[in-house]
Amino acid sequence: MIGFDPMYFLFVGPGMLLALWAQYKVKSAFNSGHEIPVASGLSGAQVAQKILDAYSIKNVGIEEADGFMGDHYDPKAKMLRLSHEVYSGRSISSFGVAAHEVGHAIQDAEKYAPLVIRNGIVPLASIGSNLSFFLMFIGAMLNYYNLIVLGIGAFSLIVIFQLINLPVEFDASNRARAILLKQGLVSPSEEKEVGKVLNAAAMTYVAATITSIMTLIYYAYRYGLIGGSKNDE
Ligand SMILES: [Zn+2]
């Protein structure tokens, strides 16, 4: 039956600690990056517009989003949504985040394969995240093994999504740094500082993915797909 299991913390605990550490690192990297002004004096929104212009991307808008760190590119609406700190900010962090999000818009315009695959998997992954725990719980209650396996399969969709998301995120950051430098929007030393912010952000994705993989392995172990026994109590 489902209940408290110390093995869960053995499997998933290290990933959770890594995720907490990554969250802390990204917060402090963002905060220190916000304290470094950029010589060009542009805002995040202005930098984003300059990059879009340089790539002749005319169908993508830029607007201010609500909430802290709510920065994202919406491929359906063709809209870059930047948090207030990034939209109006004139710092290393604002530049890094704005350029990263434009990186996603460029991926979209170029039909970058991992992004196309990722967007295709989004509906499946959201079904998986809604159904997996329910299926495992009911399966364990009714002692219906196939339902548990189905639940674990549904959870693996989330892991697949996260694995495909990693190259998408790394690519957006690499593009951002290269473009900022190439367009003369930052100096080489500023580009290094941008890199610190973006690398810290990338770590949070890596930590979340590791946590999900370990959770999947835990379920597979707990329900006897690997190692242990499905009847252990
Ligand atoms: Zn991103």
XYZ file of C-alpha atoms and ligand atoms in Angstrom:
234
model
C 0.000 0.000 0.000
C 0.983 3.607 -0.388
C 2.301 5.068 2.805
C 5.415 6.533 4.344
C 8.468 4.872 2.887
C 11.981 5.820 4.002
C 13.281 4.429 0.699
C 11.577 7.351 -1.035
C 13.914 9.806 0.655
C 16.903 7.619 -0.129
C 16.056 7.744 -3.853
C 14.614 11.238 -4.198
C 16.219 13.131 -1.283
C 19.565 13.903 -2.983
C 17.785 15.295 -6.062
C 15.564 17.446 -3.836
C 18.598 18.791 -1.982
C 20.273 19.556 -5.308
C 17.095 21.342 -6.457
C 17.020 23.457 -3.286
C 20.691 24.303 -3.702
C 20.113 25.234 -7.381
C 17.177 27.460 -6.389
C 19.395 29.232 -3.900
C 22.201 29.612 -6.464
C 19.904 31.034 -9.124
C 18.388 33.546 -6.689
C 21.788 34.800 -5.606
C 23.145 34.851 -9.187
C 20.105 36.864 -10.307
C 20.399 39.253 -7.402
C 24.084 39.932 -7.951
C 23.519 40.195 -11.716
C 20.839 42.799 -11.107
C 23.405 44.911 -9.285
C 25.709 45.057 -12.308
C 24.574 47.783 -14.745
C 25.199 47.241 -18.451
C 27.308 49.815 -20.296
C 24.856 50.140 -23.203
C 22.175 51.355 -20.753
C 19.378 49.527 -22.577
C 16.469 47.833 -20.811
C 15.721 44.109 -21.144
C 12.766 44.882 -23.425
C 14.925 47.096 -25.675
C 17.605 44.406 -25.937
C 14.969 41.813 -26.816
C 13.577 44.079 -29.541
C 17.062 44.717 -30.958
C 17.739 40.980 -31.220
C 14.350 40.300 -32.830
C 15.082 43.079 -35.363
C 18.548 41.685 -36.091
C 16.948 38.303 -36.886
C 14.120 39.936 -38.902
C 11.523 38.341 -36.623
C 8.545 40.666 -37.033
C 5.646 38.551 -35.760
C 6.787 38.338 -32.123
C 5.578 40.884 -29.553
C 7.069 41.832 -26.187
C 4.983 42.573 -23.119
C 5.413 42.847 -19.387
C 4.345 39.740 -17.422
C 2.986 39.576 -13.900
C 4.972 38.210 -10.997
C 8.642 37.651 -10.224
C 10.554 35.391 -12.679
C 7.476 34.840 -14.795
C 9.634 35.263 -17.909
C 8.733 33.044 -20.845
C 8.174 32.868 -24.574
C 4.682 31.821 -25.620
C 4.993 30.076 -29.024
C 1.206 30.045 -29.576
C 0.683 33.773 -28.985
C 4.141 34.618 -30.456
C 4.732 36.729 -27.372
C 7.749 37.325 -25.151
C 6.527 37.950 -21.611
C 9.133 39.507 -19.370
C 8.802 40.166 -15.648
C 9.011 43.787 -14.520
C 12.641 43.385 -13.318
C 13.675 42.042 -16.723
C 11.439 44.215 -18.915
C 12.522 47.525 -17.409
C 15.791 46.453 -15.775
C 19.113 47.649 -17.174
C 21.352 45.005 -15.642
C 23.296 41.854 -16.500
C 20.382 39.719 -15.235
C 17.800 41.608 -17.321
C 19.960 41.231 -20.421
C 20.595 37.530 -19.825
C 16.967 36.582 -19.215
C 15.606 38.754 -22.046
C 18.137 37.331 -24.523
C 17.429 33.766 -23.328
C 13.698 34.205 -23.973
C 14.424 35.695 -27.418
C 16.558 32.576 -27.945
C 13.323 30.547 -27.650
C 11.612 32.843 -30.181
C 14.504 32.265 -32.617
C 14.267 28.486 -32.014
C 10.570 28.757 -32.839
C 11.216 30.801 -36.002
C 13.873 28.292 -37.122
C 11.699 25.291 -36.189
C 14.549 24.001 -33.992
C 13.817 20.255 -33.747
C 14.058 19.721 -29.944
C 11.663 22.658 -29.426
C 9.171 21.252 -31.953
C 9.351 17.822 -30.250
C 9.053 19.412 -26.798
C 5.960 21.408 -27.772
C 4.448 18.232 -29.247
C 4.985 16.362 -25.969
C 3.511 19.089 -23.728
C -0.109 17.772 -23.900
C 1.025 14.184 -23.210
C 3.236 15.286 -20.324
C 0.401 17.245 -18.738
C -1.947 14.241 -19.024
C 0.849 12.138 -17.514
C 1.322 14.467 -14.575
C -2.421 14.585 -13.897
C -3.011 10.826 -14.147
C 0.139 9.094 -12.902
C -0.369 9.410 -9.131
C -4.078 8.651 -9.437
C -3.397 5.480 -11.463
C -0.673 4.278 -9.079
C -2.825 5.004 -6.032
C -5.924 3.208 -7.355
C -3.772 0.371 -8.683
C -2.130 -0.100 -5.280
C -5.491 0.083 -3.454
C -7.137 -2.489 -5.701
C -3.916 -4.471 -5.941
C -4.256 -4.210 -9.715
C -0.730 -4.405 -11.016
C -1.339 -3.307 -14.616
C -2.833 -0.054 -13.398
C 0.328 0.658 -11.395
C 2.477 -0.026 -14.466
C 0.250 2.343 -16.460
C 0.715 5.005 -13.759
C 4.485 4.594 -13.898
C 4.304 4.834 -17.699
C 2.324 8.077 -17.356
C 4.958 9.456 -14.968
C 7.723 8.600 -17.454
C 6.098 11.044 -19.919
C 7.018 13.865 -17.530
C 10.608 12.623 -17.428
C 10.758 12.422 -21.240
C 9.453 15.994 -21.456
C 12.088 17.227 -19.031
C 14.897 15.381 -20.846
C 13.925 16.948 -24.191
C 13.541 20.320 -22.491
C 17.197 20.324 -21.349
C 18.794 20.806 -24.815
C 16.105 23.423 -25.590
C 17.090 25.429 -22.507
C 20.852 25.056 -22.976
C 20.541 26.036 -26.634
C 18.485 29.152 -25.801
C 21.152 30.272 -23.318
C 24.033 29.570 -25.695
C 22.289 31.521 -28.442
C 21.589 34.372 -26.038
C 25.250 34.761 -25.051
C 26.537 34.490 -28.622
C 23.977 36.977 -30.006
C 24.530 39.552 -27.250
C 28.242 39.487 -27.998
C 27.897 39.420 -31.791
C 25.434 42.321 -31.833
C 27.760 44.337 -29.617
C 25.073 44.577 -26.921
C 27.530 43.458 -24.244
C 31.304 43.559 -23.839
C 33.225 40.266 -23.489
C 33.493 40.783 -19.718
C 29.735 41.476 -19.474
C 29.074 38.332 -21.505
C 30.910 36.315 -18.827
C 28.631 37.769 -16.142
C 25.560 36.964 -18.263
C 26.891 33.400 -18.473
C 26.962 33.075 -14.673
C 23.276 34.008 -14.434
C 22.220 31.691 -17.265
C 24.307 28.756 -16.013
C 22.691 29.061 -12.586
C 19.259 29.043 -14.213
C 20.174 25.955 -16.247
C 21.156 24.124 -13.027
C 17.555 24.357 -11.763
C 16.367 22.477 -14.871
C 19.060 19.837 -14.407
C 18.160 19.393 -10.718
C 14.424 19.094 -11.470
C 15.144 16.495 -14.164
C 17.386 14.439 -11.848
C 14.678 14.546 -9.152
C 12.066 13.282 -11.628
C 14.330 10.501 -12.918
C 15.020 9.347 -9.348
C 11.293 9.491 -8.546
C 10.606 7.309 -11.589
C 13.295 4.827 -10.532
C 11.836 4.814 -7.022
C 8.353 3.928 -8.320
C 9.798 1.231 -10.575
C 11.636 -0.215 -7.570
C 8.713 0.168 -5.151
C 6.311 -1.662 -7.414
C 8.746 -4.369 -8.425
C 9.524 -3.338 -12.001
C 13.185 -3.338 -11.023
C 15.016 -4.903 -8.065
C 12.808 -5.436 -4.933
C 9.459 -7.205 -4.902
C 6.014 -5.888 -5.713
C 4.669 -7.629 -2.603
C 7.032 -6.166 -0.019
C 5.378 -4.338 2.825
Zn 14.057 28.923 -21.350
